[in-house]
C-alpha positions as YAML, in Angstrom:
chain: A
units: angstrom
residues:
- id: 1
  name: UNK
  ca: [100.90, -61.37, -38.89]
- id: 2
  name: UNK
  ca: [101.38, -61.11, -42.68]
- id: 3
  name: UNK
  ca: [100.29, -63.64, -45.39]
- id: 4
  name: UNK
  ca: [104.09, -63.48, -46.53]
- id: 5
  name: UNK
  ca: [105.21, -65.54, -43.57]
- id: 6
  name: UNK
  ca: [103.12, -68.43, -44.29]
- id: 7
  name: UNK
  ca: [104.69, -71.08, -46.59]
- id: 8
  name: UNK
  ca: [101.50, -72.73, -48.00]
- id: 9
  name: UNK
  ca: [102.50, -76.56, -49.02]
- id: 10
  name: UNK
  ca: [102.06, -77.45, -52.74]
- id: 11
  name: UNK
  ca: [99.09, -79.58, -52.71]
- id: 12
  name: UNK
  ca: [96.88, -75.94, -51.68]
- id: 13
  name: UNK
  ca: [94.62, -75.66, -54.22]
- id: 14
  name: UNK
  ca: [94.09, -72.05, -53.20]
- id: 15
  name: UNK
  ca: [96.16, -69.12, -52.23]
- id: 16
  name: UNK
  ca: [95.96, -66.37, -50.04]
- id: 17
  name: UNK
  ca: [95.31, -62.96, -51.79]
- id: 18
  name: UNK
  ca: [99.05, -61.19, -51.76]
- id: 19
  name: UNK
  ca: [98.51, -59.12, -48.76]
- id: 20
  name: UNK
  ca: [100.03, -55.85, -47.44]
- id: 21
  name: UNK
  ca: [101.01, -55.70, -43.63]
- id: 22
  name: UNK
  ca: [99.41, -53.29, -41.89]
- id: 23
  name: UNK
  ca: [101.28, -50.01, -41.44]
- id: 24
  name: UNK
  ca: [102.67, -49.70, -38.43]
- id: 25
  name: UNK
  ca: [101.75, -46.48, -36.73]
- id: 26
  name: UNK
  ca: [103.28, -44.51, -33.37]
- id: 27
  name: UNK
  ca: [101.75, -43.12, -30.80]
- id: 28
  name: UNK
  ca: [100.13, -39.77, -31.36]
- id: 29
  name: UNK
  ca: [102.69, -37.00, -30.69]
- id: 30
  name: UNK
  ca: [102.33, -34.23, -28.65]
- id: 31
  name: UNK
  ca: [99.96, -33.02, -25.62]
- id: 32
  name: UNK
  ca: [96.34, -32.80, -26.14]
- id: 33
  name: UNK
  ca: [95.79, -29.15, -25.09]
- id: 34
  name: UNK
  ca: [93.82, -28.77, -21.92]
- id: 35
  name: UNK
  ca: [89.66, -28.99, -22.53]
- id: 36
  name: UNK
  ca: [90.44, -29.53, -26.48]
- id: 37
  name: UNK
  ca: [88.91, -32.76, -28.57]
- id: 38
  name: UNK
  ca: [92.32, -34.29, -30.78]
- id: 39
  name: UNK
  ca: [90.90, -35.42, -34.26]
- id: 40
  name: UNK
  ca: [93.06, -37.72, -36.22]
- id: 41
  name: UNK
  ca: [92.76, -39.83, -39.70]
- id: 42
  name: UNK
  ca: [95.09, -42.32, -40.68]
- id: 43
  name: UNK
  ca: [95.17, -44.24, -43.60]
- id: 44
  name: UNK
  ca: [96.95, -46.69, -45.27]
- id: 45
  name: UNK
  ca: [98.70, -48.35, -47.01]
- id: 46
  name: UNK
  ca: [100.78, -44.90, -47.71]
- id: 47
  name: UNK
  ca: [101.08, -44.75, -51.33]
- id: 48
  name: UNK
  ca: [97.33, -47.13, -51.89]
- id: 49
  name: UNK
  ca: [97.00, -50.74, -52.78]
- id: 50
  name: UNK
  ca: [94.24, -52.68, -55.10]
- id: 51
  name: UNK
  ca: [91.61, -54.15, -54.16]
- id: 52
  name: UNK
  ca: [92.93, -57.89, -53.87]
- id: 53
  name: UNK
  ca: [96.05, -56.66, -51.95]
- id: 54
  name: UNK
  ca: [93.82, -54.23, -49.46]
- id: 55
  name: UNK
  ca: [91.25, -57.15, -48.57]
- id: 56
  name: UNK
  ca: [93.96, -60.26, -48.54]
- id: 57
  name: UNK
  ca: [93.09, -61.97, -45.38]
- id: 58
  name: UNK
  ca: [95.84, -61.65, -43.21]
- id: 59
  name: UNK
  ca: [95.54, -64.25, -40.15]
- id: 60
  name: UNK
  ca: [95.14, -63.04, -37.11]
- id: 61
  name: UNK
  ca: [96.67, -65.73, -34.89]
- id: 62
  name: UNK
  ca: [97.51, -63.59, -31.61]
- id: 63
  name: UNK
  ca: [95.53, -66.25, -29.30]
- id: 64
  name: UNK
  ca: [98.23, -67.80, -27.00]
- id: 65
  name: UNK
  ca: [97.97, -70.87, -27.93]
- id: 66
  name: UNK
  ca: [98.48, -70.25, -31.31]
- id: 67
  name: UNK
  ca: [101.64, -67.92, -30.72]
- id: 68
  name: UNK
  ca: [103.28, -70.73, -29.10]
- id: 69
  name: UNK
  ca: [103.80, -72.96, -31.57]
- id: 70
  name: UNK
  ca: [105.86, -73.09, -35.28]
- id: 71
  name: UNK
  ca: [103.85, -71.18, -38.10]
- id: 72
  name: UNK
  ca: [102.66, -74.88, -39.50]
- id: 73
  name: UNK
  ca: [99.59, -74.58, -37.08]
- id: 74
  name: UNK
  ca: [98.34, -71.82, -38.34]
- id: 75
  name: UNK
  ca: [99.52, -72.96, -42.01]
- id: 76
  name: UNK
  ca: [97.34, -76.24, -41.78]
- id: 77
  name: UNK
  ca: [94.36, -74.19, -41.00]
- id: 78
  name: UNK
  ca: [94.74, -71.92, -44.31]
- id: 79
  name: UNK
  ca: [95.61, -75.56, -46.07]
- id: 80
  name: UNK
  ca: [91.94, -76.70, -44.70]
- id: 81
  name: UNK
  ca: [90.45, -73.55, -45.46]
- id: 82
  name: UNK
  ca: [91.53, -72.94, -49.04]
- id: 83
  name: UNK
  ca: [91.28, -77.12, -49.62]
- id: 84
  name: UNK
  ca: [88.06, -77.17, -48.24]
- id: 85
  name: UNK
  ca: [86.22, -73.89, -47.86]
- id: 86
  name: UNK
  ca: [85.98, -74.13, -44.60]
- id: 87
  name: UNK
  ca: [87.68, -74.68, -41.05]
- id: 88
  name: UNK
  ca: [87.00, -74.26, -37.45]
- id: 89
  name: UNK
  ca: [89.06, -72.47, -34.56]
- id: 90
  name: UNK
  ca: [88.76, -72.16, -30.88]
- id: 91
  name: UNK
  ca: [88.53, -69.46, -28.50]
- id: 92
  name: UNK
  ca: [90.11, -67.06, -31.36]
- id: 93
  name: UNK
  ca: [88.92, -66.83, -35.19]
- id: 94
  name: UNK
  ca: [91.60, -66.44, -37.79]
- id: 95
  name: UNK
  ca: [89.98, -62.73, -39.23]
- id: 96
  name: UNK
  ca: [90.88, -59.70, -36.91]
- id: 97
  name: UNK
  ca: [88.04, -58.80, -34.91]
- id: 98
  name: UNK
  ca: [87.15, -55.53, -35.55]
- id: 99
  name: UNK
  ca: [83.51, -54.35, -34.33]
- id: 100
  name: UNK
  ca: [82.59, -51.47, -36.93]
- id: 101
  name: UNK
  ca: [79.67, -50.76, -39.31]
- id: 102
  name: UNK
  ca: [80.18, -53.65, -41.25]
- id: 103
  name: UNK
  ca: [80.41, -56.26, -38.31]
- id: 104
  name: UNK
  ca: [82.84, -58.25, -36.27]
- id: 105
  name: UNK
  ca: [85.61, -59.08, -38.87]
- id: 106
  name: UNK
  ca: [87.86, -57.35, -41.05]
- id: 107
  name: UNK
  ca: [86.15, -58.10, -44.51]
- id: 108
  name: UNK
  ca: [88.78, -60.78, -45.59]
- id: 109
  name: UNK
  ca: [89.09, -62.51, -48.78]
- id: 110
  name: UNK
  ca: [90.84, -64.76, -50.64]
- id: 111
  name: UNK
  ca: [91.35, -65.87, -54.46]
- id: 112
  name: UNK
  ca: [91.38, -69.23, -56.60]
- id: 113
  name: UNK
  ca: [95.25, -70.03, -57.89]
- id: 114
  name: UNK
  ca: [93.98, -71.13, -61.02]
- id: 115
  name: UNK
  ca: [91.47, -68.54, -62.01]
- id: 116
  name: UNK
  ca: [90.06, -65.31, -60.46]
- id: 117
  name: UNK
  ca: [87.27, -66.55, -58.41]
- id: 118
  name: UNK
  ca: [87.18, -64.11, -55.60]
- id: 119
  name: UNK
  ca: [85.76, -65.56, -51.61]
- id: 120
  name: UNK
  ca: [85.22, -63.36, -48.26]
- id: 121
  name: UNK
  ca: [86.04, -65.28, -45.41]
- id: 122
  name: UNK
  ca: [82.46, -65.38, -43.22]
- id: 123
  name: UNK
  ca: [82.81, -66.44, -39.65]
- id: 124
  name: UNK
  ca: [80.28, -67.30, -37.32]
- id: 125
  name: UNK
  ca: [80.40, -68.26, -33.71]
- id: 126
  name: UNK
  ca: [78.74, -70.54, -31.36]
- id: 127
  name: UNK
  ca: [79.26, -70.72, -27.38]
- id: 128
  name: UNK
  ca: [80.72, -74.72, -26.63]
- id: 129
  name: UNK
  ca: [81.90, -76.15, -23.36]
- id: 130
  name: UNK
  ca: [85.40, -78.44, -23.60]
- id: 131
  name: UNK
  ca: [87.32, -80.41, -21.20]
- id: 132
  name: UNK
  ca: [90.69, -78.84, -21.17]
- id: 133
  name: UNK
  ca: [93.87, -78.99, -18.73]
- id: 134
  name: UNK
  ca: [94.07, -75.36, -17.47]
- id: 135
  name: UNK
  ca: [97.32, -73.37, -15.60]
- id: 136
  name: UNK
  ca: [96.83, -69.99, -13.26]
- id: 137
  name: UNK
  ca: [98.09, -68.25, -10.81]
- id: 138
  name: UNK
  ca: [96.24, -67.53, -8.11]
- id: 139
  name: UNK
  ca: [97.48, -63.96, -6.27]
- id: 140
  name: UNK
  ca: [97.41, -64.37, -2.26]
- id: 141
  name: UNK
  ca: [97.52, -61.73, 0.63]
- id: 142
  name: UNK
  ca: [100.67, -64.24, 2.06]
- id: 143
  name: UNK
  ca: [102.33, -67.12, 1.72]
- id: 144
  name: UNK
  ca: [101.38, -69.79, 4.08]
- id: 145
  name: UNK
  ca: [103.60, -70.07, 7.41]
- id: 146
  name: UNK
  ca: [106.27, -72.51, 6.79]
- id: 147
  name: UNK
  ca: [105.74, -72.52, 3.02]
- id: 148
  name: UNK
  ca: [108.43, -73.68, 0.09]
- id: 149
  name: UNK
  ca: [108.15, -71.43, -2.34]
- id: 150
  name: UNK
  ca: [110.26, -70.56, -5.38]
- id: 151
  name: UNK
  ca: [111.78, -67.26, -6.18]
- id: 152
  name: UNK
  ca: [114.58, -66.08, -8.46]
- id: 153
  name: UNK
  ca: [116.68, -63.68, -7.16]
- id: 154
  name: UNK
  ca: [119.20, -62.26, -10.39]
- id: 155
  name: UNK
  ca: [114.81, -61.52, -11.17]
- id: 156
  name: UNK
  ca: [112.60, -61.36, -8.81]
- id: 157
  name: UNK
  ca: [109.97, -59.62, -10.68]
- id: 158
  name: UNK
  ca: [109.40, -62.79, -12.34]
- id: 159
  name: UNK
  ca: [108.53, -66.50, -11.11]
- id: 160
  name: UNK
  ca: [112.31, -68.69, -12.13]
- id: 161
  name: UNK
  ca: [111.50, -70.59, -15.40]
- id: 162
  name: UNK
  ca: [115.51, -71.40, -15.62]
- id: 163
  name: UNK
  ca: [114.83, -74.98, -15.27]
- id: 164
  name: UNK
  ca: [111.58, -74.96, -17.55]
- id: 165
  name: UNK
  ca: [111.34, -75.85, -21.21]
- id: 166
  name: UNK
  ca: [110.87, -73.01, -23.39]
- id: 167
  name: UNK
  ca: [107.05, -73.50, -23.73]
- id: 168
  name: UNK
  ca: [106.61, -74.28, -19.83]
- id: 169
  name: UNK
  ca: [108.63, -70.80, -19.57]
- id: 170
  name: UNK
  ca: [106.35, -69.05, -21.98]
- id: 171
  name: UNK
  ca: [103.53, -70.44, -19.93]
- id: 172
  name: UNK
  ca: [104.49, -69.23, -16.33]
- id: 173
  name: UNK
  ca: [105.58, -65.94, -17.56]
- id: 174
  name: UNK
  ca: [101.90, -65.32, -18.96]
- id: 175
  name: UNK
  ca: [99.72, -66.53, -16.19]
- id: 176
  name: UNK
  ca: [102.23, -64.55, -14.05]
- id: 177
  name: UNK
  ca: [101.44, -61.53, -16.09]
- id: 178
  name: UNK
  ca: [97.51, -62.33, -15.99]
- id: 179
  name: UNK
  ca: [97.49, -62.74, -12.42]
- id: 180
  name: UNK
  ca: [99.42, -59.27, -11.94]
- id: 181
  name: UNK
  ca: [97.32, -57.55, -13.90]
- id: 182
  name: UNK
  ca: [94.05, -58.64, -11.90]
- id: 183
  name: UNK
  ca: [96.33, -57.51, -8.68]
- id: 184
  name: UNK
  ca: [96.46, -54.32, -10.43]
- id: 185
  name: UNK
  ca: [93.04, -54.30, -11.64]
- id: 186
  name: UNK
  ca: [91.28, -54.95, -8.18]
- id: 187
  name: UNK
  ca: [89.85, -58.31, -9.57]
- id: 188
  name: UNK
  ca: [89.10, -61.23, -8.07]
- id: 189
  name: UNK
  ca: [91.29, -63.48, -10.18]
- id: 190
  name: UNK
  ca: [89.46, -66.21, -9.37]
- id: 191
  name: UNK
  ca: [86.26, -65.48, -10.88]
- id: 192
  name: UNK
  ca: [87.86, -64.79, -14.17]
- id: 193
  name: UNK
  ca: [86.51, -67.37, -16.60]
- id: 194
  name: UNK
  ca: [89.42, -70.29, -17.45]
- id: 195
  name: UNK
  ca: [90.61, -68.27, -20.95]
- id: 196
  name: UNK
  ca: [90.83, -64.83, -18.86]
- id: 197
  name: UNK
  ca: [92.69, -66.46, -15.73]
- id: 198
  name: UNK
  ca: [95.49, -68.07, -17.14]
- id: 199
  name: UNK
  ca: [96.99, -70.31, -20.20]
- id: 200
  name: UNK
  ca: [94.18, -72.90, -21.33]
- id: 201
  name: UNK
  ca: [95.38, -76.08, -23.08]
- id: 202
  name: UNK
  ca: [93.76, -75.34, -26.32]
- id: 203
  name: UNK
  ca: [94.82, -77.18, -29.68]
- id: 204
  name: UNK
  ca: [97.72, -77.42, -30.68]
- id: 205
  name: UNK
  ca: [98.80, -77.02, -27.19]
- id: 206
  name: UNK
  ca: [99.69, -80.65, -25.65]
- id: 207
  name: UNK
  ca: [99.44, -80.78, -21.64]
- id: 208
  name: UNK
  ca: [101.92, -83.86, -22.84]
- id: 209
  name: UNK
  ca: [104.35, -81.69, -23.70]
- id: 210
  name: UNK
  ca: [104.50, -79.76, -20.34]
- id: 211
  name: UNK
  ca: [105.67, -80.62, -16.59]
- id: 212
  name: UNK
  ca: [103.43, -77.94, -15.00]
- id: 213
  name: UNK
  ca: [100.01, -80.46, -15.58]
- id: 214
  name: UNK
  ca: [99.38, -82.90, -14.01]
- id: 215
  name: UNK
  ca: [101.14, -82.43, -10.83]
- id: 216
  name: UNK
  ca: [102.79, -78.56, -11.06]
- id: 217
  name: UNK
  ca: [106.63, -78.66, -10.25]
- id: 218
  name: UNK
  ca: [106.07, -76.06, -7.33]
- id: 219
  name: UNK
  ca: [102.96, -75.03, -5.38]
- id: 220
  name: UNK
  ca: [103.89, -71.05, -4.07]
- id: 221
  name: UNK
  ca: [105.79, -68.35, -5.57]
- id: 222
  name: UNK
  ca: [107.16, -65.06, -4.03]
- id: 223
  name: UNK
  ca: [107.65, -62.03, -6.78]
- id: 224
  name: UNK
  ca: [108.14, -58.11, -6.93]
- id: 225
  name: UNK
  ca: [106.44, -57.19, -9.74]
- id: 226
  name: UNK
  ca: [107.53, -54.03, -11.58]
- id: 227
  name: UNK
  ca: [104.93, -51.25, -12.50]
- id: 228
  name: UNK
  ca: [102.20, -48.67, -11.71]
- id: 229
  name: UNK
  ca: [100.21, -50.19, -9.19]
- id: 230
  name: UNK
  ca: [102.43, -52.87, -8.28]
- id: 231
  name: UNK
  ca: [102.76, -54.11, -4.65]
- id: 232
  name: UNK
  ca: [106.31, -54.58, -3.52]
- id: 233
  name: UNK
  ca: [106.04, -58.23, -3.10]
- id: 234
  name: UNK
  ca: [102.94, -60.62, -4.08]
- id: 235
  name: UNK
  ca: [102.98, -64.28, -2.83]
- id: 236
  name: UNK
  ca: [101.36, -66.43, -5.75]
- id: 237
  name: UNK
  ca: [99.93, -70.22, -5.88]
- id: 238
  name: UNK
  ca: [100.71, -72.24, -9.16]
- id: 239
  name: UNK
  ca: [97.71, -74.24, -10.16]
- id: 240
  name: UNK
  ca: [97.27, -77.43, -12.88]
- id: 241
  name: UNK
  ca: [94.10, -78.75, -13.20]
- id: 242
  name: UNK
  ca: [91.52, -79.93, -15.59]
- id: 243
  name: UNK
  ca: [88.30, -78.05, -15.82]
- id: 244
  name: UNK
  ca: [85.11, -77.58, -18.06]
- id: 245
  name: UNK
  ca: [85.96, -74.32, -20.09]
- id: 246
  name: UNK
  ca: [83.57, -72.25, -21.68]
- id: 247
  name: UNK
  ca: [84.82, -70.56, -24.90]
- id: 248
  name: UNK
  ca: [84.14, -69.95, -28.45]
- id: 249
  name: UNK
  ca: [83.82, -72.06, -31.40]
- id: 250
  name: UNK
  ca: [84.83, -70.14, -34.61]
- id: 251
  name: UNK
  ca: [83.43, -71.10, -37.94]
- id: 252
  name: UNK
  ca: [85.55, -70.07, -41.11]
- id: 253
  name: UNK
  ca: [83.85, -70.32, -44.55]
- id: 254
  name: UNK
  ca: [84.44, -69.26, -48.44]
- id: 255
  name: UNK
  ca: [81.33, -67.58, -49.67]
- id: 256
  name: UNK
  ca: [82.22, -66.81, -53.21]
- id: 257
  name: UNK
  ca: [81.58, -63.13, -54.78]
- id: 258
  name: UNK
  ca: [83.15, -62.70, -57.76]
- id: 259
  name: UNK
  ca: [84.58, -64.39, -60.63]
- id: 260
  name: UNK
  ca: [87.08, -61.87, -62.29]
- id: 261
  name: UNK
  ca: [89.61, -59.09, -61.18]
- id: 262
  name: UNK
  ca: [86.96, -56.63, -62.31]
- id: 263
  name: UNK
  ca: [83.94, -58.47, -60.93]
- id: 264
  name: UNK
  ca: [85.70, -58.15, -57.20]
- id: 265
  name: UNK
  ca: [86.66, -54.35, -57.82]
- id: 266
  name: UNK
  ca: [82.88, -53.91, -58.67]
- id: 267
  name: UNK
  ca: [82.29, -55.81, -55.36]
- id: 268
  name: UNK
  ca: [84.58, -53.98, -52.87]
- id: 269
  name: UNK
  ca: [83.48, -50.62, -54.47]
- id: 270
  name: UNK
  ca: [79.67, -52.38, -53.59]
- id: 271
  name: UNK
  ca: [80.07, -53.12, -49.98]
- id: 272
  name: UNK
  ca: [83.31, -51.79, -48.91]
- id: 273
  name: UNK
  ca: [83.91, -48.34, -50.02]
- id: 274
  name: UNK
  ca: [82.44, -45.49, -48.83]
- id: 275
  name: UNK
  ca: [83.99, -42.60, -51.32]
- id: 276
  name: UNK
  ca: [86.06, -42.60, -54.50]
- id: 277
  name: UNK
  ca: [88.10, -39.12, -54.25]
- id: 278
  name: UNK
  ca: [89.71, -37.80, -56.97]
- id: 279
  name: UNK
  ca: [92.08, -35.04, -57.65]
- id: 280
  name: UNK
  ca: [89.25, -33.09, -59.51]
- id: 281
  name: UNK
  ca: [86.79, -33.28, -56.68]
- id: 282
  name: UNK
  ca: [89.02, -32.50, -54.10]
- id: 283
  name: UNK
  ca: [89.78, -28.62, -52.72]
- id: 284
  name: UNK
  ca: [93.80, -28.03, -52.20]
- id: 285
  name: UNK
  ca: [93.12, -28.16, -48.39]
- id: 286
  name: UNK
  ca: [90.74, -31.80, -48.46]
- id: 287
  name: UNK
  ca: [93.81, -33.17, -50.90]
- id: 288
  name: UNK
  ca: [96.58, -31.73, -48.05]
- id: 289
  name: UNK
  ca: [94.78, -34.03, -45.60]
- id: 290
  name: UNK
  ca: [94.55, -36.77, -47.00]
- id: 291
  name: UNK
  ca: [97.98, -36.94, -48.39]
- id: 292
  name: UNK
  ca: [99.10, -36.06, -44.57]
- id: 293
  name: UNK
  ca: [97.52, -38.93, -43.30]
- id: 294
  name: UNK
  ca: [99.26, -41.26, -45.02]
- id: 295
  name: UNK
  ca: [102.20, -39.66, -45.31]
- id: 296
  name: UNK
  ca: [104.82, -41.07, -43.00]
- id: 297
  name: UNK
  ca: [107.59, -39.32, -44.02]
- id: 298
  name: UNK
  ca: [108.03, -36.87, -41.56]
- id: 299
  name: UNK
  ca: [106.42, -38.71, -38.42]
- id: 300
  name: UNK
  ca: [103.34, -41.66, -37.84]
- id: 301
  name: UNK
  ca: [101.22, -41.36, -40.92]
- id: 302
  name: UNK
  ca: [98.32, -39.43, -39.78]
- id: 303
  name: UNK
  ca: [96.53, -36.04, -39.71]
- id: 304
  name: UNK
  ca: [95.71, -34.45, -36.63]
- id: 305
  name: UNK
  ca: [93.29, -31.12, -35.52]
- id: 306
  name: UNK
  ca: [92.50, -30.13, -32.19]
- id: 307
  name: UNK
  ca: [89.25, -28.31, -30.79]
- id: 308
  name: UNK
  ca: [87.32, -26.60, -33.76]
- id: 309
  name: UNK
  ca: [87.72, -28.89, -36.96]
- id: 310
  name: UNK
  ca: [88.24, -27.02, -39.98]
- id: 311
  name: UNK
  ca: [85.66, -27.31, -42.86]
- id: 312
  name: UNK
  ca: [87.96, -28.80, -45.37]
- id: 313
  name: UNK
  ca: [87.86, -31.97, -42.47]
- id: 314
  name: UNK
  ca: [84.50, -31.81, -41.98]
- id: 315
  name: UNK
  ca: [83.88, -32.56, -45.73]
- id: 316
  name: UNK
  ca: [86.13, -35.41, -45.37]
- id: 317
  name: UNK
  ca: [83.70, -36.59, -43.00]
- id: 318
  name: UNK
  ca: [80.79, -35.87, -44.31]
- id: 319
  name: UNK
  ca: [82.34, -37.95, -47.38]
- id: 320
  name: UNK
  ca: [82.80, -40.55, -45.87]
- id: 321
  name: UNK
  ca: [79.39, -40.82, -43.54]
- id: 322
  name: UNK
  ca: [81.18, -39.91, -40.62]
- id: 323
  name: UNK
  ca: [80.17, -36.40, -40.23]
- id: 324
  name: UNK
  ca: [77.62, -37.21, -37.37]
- id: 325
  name: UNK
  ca: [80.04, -39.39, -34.99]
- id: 326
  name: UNK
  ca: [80.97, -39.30, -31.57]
- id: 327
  name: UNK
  ca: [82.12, -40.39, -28.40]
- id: 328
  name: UNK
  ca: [79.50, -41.65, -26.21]
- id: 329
  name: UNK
  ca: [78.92, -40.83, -22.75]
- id: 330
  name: UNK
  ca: [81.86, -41.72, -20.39]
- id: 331
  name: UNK
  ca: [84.39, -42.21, -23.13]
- id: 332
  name: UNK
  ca: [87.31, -40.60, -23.90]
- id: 333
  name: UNK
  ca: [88.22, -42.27, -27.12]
- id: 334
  name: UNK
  ca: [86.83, -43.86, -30.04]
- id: 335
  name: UNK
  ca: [87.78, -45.31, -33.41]
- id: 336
  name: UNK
  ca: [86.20, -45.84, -36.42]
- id: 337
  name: UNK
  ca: [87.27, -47.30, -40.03]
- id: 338
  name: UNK
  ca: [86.42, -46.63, -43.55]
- id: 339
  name: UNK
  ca: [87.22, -47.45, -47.14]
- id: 340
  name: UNK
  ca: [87.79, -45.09, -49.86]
- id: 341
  name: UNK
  ca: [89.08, -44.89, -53.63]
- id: 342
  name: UNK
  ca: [91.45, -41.93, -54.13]
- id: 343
  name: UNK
  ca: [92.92, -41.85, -57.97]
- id: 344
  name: UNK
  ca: [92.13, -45.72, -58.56]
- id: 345
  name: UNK
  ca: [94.19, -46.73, -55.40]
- id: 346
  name: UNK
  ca: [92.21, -47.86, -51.99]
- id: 347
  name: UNK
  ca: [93.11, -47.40, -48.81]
- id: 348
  name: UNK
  ca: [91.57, -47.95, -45.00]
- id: 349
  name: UNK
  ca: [91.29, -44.99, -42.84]
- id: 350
  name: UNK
  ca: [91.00, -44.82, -39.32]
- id: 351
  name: UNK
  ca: [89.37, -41.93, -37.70]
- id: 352
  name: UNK
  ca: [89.77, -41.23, -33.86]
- id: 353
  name: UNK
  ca: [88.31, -38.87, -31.47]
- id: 354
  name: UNK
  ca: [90.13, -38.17, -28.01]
- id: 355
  name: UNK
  ca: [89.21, -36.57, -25.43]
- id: 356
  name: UNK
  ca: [92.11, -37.85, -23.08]
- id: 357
  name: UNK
  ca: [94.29, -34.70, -22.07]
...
């Protein structure tokens, strides 16, 4: 979700570092050829951003509870943070997660409105127990003899929400999905922890607001899901009910690192960047790569080589400390991310191996 869709109420004493979304890339074209390793770098943004646009924190608010509400939720949060310096979230921080060298997070920052005094966004975490009103569906071998169940014929792939306000809708269509998935899976659905099993009543969520807590509106449901792996029919039972949930208590806070434009480009080159490139360091064939791979002009922006990598990639690697990676035993693919400087613009690059044919 981009910065630019968040309104930020005059009385915010800070602002969010103008951000760039992040590229959107496609799938990786093509076959991998039988028994061959794909190698790919991607990097963006395609033509380079500065420092304060590459590192703007740009909240992540994908948790379901925070997609289904207005963008003033996640607004009053920033309004804390910035106000404040700090602010606490549940079961989802506001930074992308993002395990890499560097930690958990995305390094995020923002900057002071009236000067140039430069914050990263530190989060820490803490396990905590809450009281919360919790819907699931729970996948059965049958329904029970004699029954009443709901169904919805014009889509019977999906439980009937035609009578439902839009968030009750929103609700049953995701614990429908969750509970599919564990079909689908070969998981016992009910074991799944509260947050993994279906929709938990986090804030801003109101179980006020919604008919299927206290007393659900219907107890069984008869669906054909569509998809790989699907049975033809699954018989589910709707469930509302409070419960002790275990989750995760995120703690946001400003840790100031710089107090001018230059004093934060000193700071990301510092702890961010792992190579400043340049036009007169580069060979012909290092430059064609790493124009290709954020070059989106013809396709996703990326660069791709199969089996043997050529030596002009390899220095790329080496570069950027990445020369001695690889997947691990058992997997097939594997990410990791770096920073560099290429003729005073930055960008993030994203290098994946595959072994998936």
């Amino acid at each position: 979700m981009s910065p630019d869709q968040f309104q930020l109420g005059t009385s915010t004493r800070r602002r969010l570092i103008t951000g760039i979304g992040a590229a959107t890339v496609g799938s990786l074209a093509g076959c991998l050829s039988a028994g061959e390793t794909r190698y790919t770098l991607r990097s963006r943004p395609q033509t380079g951003a500065d420092a304060i646009e590459l590192f703007a924190l740009e909240p992540a608010a994908y948790a379901f509870h925070q997609r289904q509400v207005d963008d003033e939720f996640v607004e009053s949060l920033l309004d804390e943070l910035h106000e404040t310096g700090s602010v606490e979230t549940i079961e989802a921080p506001l930074v992308e997660e993002r395990s890499n060298d560097e930690g958990e997070y995305v390094p995020s920052y923002v900057q002071e409105q009236e000067d140039s005094e430069f914050s990263r966004v530190r989060v820490d975490l803490e396990p905590v127990t809450m009281e919360r009103w919790c819907v699931w569906m729970e996948p059965l071998e049958e329904l029970p003899d004699d029954a009443e169940y709901v169904t919805d014929p014009s889509e019977p792939r999906d439980v009937p929400t035609e009578d439902r306000s839009a968030l009750d809708a929103e609700i049953l269509e995701e614990v429908t999905s969750t509970a599919v998935s564990s079909v689908v899976g070969d998981r016992e659905h009910t074991d799944l922890p509260y947050p993994r099993r279906g929709v938990v009543f986090f804030d801003p969520l109101d179980p006020a607001d919604s008919e299927l807590v206290p007393e659900p509106p219907f107890q069984y449901a008869l669906i054909e899901p569509e998809g790989h792996g699907t049975p033809d029919e699954l018989a589910l039972r709707l469930h509302g009910e409070k419960a002790a949930v275990e989750t995760t208590k995120y703690s946001h806070e400003l840790v100031p690192v710089a107090d001018s434009t230059d004093g934060f480009d000193e700071h990301v080159r510092s702890e961010h960047v792992a190579v400043e490139f340049s036009e007169t360091t580069l060979s012909e064939e290092m430059e064609t790569i790493l124009t290709e791979s954020a070059d989106s002009s013809s396709g996703p922006m990326e660069y791709v080589e199969e089996g043997a990598r050529s030596d002009a990639f390899d220095e790329i690697l080496a570069e950027l400390g990445l020369d001695n990676t690889a997947l691990s035993d058992g997997e097939e693919i594997g990410s990791w991310y770096r920073y560099y400087e290429y003729d005073d613009r930055y960008y993030e690059m994203r290098y994946r191996i595959s072994d998936l044919v």
